[in-house]
PDB file of C-alpha atoms in Angstrom:
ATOM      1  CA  UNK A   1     -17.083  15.595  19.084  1.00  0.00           C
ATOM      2  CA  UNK A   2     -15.891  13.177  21.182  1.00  0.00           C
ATOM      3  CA  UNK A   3     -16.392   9.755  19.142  1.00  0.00           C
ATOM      4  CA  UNK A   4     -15.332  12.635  15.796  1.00  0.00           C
ATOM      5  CA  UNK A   5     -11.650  12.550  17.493  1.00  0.00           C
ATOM      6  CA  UNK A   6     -10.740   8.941  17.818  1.00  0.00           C
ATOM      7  CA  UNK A   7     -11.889   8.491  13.996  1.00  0.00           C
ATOM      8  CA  UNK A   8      -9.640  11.647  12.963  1.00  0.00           C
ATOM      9  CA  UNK A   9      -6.843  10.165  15.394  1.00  0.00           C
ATOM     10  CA  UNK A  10      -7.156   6.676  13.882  1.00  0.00           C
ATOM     11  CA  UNK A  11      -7.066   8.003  10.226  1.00  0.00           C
ATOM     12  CA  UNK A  12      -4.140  10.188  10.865  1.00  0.00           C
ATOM     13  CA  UNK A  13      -1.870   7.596  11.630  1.00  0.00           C
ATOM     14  CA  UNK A  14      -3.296   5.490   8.780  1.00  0.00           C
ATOM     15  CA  UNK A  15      -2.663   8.672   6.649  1.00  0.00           C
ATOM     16  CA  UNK A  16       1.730   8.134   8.664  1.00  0.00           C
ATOM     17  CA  UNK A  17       1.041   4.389   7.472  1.00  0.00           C
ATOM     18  CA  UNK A  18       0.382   4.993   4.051  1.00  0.00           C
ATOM     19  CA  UNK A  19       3.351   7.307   4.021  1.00  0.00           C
ATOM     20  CA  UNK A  20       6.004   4.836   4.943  1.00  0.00           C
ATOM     21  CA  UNK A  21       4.080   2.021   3.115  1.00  0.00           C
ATOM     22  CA  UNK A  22       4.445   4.439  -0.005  1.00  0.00           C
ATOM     23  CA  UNK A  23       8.111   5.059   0.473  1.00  0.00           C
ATOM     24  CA  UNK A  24       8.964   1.618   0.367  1.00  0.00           C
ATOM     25  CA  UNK A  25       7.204   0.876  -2.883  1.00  0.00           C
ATOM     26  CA  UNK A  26       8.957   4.076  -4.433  1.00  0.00           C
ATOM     27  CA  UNK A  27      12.501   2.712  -2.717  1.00  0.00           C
ATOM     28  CA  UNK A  28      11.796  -0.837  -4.993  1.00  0.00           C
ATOM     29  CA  UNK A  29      11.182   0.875  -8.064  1.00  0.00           C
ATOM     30  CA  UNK A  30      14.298   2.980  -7.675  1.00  0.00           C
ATOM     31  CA  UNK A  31      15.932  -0.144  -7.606  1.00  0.00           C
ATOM     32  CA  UNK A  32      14.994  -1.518 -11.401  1.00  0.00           C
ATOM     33  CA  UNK A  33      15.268  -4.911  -9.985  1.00  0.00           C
ATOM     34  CA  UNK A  34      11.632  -4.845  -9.881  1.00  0.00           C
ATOM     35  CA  UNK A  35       8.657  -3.247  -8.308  1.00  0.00           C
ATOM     36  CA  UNK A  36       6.507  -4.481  -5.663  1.00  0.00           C
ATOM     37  CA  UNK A  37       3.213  -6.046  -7.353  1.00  0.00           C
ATOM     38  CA  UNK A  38       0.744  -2.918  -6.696  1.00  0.00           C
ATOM     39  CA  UNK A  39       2.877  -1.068  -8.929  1.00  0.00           C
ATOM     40  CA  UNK A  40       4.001  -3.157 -11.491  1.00  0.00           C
ATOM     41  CA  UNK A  41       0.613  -2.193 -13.568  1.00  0.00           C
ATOM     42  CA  UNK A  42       1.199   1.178 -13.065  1.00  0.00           C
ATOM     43  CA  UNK A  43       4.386   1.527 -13.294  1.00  0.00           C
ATOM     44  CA  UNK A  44       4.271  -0.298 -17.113  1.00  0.00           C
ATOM     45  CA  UNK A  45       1.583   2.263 -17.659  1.00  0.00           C
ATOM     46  CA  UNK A  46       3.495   5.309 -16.553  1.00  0.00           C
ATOM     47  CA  UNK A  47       6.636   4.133 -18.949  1.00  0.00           C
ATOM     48  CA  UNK A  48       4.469   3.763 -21.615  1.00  0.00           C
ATOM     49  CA  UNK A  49       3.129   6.988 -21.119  1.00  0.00           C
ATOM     50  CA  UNK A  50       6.656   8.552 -21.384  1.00  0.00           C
ATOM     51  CA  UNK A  51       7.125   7.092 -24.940  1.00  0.00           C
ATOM     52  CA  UNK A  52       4.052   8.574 -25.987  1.00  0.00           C
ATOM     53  CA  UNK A  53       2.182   5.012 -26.274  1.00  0.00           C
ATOM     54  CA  UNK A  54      -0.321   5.873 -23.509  1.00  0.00           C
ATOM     55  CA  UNK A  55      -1.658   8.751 -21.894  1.00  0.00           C
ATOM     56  CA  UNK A  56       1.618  10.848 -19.960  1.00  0.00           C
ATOM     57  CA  UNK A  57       0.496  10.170 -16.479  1.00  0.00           C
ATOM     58  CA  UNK A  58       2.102   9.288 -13.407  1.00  0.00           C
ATOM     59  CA  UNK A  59       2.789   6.262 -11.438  1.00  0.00           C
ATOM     60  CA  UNK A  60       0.071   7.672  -8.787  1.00  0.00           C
ATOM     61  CA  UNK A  61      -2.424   8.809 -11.501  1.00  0.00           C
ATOM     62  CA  UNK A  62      -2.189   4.934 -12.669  1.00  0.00           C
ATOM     63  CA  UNK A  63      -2.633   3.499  -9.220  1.00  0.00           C
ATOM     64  CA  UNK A  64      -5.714   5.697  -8.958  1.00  0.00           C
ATOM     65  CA  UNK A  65      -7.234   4.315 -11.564  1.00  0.00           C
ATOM     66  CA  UNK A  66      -5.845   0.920 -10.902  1.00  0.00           C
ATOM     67  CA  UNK A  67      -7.606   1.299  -7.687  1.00  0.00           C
ATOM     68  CA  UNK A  68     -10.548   2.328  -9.205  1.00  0.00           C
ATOM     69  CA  UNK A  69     -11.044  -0.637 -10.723  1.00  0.00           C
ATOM     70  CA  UNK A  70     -10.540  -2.752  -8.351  1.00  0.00           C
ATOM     71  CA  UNK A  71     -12.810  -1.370  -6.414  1.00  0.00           C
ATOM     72  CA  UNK A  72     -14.992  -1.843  -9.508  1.00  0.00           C
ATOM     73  CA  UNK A  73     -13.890  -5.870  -9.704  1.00  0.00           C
ATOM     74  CA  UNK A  74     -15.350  -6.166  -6.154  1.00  0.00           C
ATOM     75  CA  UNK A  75     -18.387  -4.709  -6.466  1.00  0.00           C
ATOM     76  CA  UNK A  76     -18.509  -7.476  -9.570  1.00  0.00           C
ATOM     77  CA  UNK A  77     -17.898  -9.615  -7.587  1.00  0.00           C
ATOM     78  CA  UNK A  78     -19.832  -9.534  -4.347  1.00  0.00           C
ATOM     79  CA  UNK A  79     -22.876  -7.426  -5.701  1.00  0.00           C
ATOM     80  CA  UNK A  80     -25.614  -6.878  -3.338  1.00  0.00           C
ATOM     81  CA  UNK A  81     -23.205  -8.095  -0.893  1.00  0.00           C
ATOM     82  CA  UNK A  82     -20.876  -5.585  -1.166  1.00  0.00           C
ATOM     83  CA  UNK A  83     -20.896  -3.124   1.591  1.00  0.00           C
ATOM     84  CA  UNK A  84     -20.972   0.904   1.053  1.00  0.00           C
ATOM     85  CA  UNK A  85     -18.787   1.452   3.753  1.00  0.00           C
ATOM     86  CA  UNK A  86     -16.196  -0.317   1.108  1.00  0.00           C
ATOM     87  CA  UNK A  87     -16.372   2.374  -1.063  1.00  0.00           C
ATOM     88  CA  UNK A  88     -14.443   4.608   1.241  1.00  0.00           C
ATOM     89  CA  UNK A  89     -11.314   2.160  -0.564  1.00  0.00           C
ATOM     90  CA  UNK A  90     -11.737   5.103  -3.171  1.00  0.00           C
ATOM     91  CA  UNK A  91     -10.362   7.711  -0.654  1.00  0.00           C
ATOM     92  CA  UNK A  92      -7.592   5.622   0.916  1.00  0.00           C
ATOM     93  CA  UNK A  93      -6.458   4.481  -2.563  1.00  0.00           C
ATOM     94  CA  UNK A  94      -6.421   7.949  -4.166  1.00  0.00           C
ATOM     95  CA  UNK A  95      -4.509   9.434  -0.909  1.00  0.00           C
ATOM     96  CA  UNK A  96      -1.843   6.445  -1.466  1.00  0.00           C
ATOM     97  CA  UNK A  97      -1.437   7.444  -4.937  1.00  0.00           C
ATOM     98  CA  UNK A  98      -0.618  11.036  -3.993  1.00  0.00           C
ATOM     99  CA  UNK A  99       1.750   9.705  -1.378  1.00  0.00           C
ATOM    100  CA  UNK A 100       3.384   7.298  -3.929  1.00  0.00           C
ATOM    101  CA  UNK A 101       4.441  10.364  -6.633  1.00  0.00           C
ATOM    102  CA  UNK A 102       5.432  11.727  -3.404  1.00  0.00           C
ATOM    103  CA  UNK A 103       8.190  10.354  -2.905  1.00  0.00           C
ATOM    104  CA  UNK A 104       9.035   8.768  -5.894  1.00  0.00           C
ATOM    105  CA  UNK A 105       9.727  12.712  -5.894  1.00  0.00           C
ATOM    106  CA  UNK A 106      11.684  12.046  -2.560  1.00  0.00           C
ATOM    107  CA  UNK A 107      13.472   8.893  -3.716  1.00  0.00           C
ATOM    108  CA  UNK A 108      14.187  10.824  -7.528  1.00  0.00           C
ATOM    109  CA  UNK A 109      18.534  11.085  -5.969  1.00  0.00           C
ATOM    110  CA  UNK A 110      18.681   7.008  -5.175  1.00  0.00           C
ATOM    111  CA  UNK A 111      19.085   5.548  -8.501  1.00  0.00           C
ATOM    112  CA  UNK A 112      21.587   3.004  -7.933  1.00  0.00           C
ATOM    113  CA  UNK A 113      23.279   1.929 -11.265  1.00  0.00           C
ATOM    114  CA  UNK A 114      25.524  -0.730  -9.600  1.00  0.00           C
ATOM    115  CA  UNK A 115      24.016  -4.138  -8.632  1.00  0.00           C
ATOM    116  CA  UNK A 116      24.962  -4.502  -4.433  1.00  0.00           C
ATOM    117  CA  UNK A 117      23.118  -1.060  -4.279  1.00  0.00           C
ATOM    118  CA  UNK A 118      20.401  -1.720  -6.199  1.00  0.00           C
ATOM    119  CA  UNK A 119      19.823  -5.117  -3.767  1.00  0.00           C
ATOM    120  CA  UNK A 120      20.170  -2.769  -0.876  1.00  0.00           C
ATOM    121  CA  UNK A 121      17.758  -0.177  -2.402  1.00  0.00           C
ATOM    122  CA  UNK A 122      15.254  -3.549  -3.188  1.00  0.00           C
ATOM    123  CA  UNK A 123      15.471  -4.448   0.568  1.00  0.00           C
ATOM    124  CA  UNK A 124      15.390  -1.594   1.985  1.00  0.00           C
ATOM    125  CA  UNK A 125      11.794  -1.000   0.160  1.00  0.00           C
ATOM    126  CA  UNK A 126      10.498  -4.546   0.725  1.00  0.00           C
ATOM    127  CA  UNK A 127      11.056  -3.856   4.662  1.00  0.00           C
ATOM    128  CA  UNK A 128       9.854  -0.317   4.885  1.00  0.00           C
ATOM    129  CA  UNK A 129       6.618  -1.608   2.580  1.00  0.00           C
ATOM    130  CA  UNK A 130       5.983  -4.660   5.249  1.00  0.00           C
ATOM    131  CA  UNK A 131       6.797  -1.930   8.414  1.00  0.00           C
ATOM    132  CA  UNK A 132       3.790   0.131   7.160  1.00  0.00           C
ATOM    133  CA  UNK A 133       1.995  -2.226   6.131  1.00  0.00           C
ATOM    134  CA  UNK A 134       2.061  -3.938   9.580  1.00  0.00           C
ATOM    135  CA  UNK A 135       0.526  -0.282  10.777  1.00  0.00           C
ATOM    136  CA  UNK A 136      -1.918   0.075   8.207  1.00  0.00           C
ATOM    137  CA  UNK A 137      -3.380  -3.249   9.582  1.00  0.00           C
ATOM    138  CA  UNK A 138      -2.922  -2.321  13.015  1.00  0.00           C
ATOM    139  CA  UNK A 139      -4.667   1.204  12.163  1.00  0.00           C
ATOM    140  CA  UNK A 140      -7.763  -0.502  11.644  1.00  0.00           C
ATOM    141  CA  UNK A 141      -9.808   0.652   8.952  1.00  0.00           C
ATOM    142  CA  UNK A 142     -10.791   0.426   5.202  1.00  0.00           C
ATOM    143  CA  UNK A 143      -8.332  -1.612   3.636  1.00  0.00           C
ATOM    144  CA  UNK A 144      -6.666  -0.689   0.841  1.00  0.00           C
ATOM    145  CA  UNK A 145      -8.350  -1.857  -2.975  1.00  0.00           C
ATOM    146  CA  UNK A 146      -5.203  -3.956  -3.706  1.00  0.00           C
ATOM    147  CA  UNK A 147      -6.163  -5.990  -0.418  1.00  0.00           C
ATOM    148  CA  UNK A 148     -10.070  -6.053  -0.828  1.00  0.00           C
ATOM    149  CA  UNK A 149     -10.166  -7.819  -4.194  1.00  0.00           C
ATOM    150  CA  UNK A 150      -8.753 -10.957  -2.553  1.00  0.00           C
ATOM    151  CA  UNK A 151     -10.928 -10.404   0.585  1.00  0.00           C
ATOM    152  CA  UNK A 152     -13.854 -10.133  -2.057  1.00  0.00           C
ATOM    153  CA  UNK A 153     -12.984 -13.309  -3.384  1.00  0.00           C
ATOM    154  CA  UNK A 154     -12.604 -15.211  -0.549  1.00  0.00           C
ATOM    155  CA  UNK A 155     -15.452 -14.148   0.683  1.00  0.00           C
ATOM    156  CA  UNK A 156     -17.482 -14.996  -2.458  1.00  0.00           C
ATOM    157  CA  UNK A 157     -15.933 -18.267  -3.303  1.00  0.00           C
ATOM    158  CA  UNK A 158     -14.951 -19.469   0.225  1.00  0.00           C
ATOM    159  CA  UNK A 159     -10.998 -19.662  -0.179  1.00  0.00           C
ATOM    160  CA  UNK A 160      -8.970 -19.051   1.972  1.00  0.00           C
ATOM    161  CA  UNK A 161      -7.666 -15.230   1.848  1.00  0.00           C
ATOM    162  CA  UNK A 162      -3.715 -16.228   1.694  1.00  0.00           C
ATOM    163  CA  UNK A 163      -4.681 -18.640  -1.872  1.00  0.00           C
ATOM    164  CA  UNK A 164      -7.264 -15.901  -2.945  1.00  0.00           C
ATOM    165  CA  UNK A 165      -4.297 -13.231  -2.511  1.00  0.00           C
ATOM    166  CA  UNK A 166      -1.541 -15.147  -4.257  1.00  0.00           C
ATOM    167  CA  UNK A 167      -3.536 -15.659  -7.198  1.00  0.00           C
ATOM    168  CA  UNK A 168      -4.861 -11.523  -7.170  1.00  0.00           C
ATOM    169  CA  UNK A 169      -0.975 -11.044  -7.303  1.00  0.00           C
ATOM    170  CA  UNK A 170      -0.034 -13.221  -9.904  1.00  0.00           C
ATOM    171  CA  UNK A 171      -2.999 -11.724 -12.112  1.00  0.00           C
ATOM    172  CA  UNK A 172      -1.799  -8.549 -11.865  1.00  0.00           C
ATOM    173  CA  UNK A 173       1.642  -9.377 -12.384  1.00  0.00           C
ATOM    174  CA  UNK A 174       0.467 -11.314 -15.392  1.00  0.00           C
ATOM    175  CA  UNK A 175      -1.185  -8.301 -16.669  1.00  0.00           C
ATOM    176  CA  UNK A 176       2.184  -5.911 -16.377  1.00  0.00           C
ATOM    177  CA  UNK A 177       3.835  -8.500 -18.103  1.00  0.00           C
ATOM    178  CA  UNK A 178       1.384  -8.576 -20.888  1.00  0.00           C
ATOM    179  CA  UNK A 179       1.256  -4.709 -21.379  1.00  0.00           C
ATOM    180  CA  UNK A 180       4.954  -4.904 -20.900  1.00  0.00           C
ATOM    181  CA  UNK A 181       4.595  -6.708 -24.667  1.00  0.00           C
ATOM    182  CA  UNK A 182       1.966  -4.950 -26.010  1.00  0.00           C
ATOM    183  CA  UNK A 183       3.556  -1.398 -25.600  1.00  0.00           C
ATOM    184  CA  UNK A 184       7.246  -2.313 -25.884  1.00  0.00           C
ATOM    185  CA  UNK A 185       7.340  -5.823 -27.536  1.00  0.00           C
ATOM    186  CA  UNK A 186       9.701  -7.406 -24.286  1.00  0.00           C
ATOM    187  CA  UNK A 187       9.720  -8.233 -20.993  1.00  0.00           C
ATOM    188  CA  UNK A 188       9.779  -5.340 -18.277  1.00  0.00           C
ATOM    189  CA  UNK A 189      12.316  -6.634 -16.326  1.00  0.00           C
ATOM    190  CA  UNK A 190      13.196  -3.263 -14.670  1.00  0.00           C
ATOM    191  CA  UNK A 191       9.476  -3.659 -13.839  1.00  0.00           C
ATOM    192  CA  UNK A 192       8.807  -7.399 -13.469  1.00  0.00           C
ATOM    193  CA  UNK A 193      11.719  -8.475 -12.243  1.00  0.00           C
ATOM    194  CA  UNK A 194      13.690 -10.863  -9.577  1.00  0.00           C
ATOM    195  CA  UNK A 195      12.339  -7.862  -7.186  1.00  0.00           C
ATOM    196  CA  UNK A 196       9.385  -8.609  -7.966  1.00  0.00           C
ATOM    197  CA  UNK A 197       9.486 -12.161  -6.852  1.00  0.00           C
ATOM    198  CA  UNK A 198      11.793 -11.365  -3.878  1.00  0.00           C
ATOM    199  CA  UNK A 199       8.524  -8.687  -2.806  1.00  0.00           C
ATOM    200  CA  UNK A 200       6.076 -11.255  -3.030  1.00  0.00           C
ATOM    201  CA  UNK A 201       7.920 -13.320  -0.226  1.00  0.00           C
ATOM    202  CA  UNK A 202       9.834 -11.353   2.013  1.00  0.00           C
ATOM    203  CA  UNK A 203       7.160  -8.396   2.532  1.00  0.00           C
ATOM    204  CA  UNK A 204       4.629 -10.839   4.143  1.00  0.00           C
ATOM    205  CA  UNK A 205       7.283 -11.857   6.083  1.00  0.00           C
ATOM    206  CA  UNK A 206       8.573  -8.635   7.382  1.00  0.00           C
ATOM    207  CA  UNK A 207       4.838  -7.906   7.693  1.00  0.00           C
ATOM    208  CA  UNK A 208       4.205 -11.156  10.403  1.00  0.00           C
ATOM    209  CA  UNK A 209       7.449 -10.358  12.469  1.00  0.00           C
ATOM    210  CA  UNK A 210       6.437  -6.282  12.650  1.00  0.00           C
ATOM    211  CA  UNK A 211       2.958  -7.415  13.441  1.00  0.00           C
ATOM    212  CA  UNK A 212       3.863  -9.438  16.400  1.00  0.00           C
ATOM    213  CA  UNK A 213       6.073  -6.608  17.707  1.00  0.00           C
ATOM    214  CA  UNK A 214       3.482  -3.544  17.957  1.00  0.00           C
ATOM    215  CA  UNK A 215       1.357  -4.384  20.065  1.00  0.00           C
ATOM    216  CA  UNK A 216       1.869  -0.689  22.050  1.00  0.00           C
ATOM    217  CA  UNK A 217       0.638   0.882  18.435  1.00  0.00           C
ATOM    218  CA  UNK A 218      -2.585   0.026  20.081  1.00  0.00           C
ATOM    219  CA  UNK A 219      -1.908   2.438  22.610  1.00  0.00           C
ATOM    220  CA  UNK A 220      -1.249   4.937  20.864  1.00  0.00           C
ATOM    221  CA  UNK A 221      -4.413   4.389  18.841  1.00  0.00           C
ATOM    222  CA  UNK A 222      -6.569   4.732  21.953  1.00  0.00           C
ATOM    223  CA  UNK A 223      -4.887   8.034  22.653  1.00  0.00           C
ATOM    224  CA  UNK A 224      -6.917  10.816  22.120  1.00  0.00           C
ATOM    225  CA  UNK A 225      -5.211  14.148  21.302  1.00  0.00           C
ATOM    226  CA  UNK A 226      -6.044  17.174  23.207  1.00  0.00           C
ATOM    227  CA  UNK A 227      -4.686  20.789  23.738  1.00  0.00           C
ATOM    228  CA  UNK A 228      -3.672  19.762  27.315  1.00  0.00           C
ATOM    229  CA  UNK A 229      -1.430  16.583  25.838  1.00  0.00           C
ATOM    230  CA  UNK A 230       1.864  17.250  24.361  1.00  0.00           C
ATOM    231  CA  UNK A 231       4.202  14.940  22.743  1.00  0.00           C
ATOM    232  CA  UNK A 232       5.882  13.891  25.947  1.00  0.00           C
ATOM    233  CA  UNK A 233       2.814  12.484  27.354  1.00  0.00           C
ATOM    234  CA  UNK A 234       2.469  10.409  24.186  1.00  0.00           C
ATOM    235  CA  UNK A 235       6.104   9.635  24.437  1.00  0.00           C
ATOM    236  CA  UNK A 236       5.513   7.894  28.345  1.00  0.00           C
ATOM    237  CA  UNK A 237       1.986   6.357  26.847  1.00  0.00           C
ATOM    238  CA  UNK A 238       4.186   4.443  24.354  1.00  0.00           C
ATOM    239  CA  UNK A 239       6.978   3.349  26.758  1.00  0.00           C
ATOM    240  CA  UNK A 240       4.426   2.372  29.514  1.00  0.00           C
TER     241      UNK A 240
END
């Protein structure tokens, strides 16, 4: 029981991390300046599926199966050296894709029409997205499918993870672009758009400064919840 709590500790703030990493990808979308790159695939998907020209599922159903086959591309990839343990992507993925048509539920009132708010709304996400994902890295664990095909890569081919990322990103982008054309004949650009771009930079930014700034987050993972603790001993933990 107790090495069973740390593990349900850890994953519960992974499960707060995925939450706020999920908001700020739903925050870019409601912006229609473009999505951040995870989505873009299924976010052309899930518009397709409203015209009838794919199956009518949503943006998290698509980013389940996105993640699916990712997962899939890894396993290609690394074969026999691909580790079990990495199959547990599966679980993280499909609780991110909940979380996602979560609150694109949540975000369904902020649909900015007018261009300063739909900068602000494109910010906004990019920031929240590189706050959680500085957690979800601090958290520890699986990583998410979107992350482990570059890590796959570089660990196959020997480049470095940065290069092996940028080029997983601009595949995928590629793709949305090119089902963008096959299912509406034109470029997405409420999907693939200067957002888009804007995502690609400033969320590994946002991601190094948070990073460097939590290191008490490690604290608070070595807590260990208990009847006998209440929130205001986790409050002093965190300021000590």
């Amino acid at each position: 029981r107790i090495r069973e709590i740390p593990f349900v500790w850890q994953h519960v703030l992974l499960l707060l991390s995925l939450f706020v990493m999920t908001f700020g990808v739903a925050l870019a979308i409601r912006s229609s300046l473009g999505s951040s790159v995870i989505s873009s695939i299924p976010m052309v998907m899930m518009l397709a599926g409203g015209e009838g020209l794919a199956p009518a599922l949503t943006i998290g159903d698509y980013t389940n199966i996105m993640n699916i086959i990712l997962v899939g591309v890894q396993i290609l990839i690394l074969r026999r050296r691909f580790e079990r343990v990495q199959l547990f992507q599966l679980i993280i993925g499909t609780v991110f894709g909940w979380l996602l048509d979560l609150n694109m539920y949540l975000t369904a009132p902020l649909t900015p029409s007018a261009l300063p708010g739909q900068i602000v709304a494109q910010v906004a996400g990019c920031v929240v997205l590189g706050i959680g994902i500085a957690f979800e890295i601090r958290c520890g664990s699986i990583t998410m499918p979107g992350e482990g095909v570059p890590a796959a890569s570089s660990k196959a081919s020997g480049t470095p993870f940065p290069k092996a990322k940028i080029w997983v990103d601009i595949t995928l982008v590629a793709i949305a672009v090119a089902l963008g054309y096959l299912f509406f004949g034109r470029w997405m650009a409420n999907v693939i758009g200067p957002g888009t771009l804007f995502a690609m930079i400033f969320v590994g930014m946002v991601v190094k400064v948070v990073g460097r700034r939590i290191g008490w987050f490690d604290r608070v993972l070595a807590y260990r919840p208990g009847f006998r603790r209440d929130i205001y001993g986790l409050a002093r933990l965190i300021k000590h």
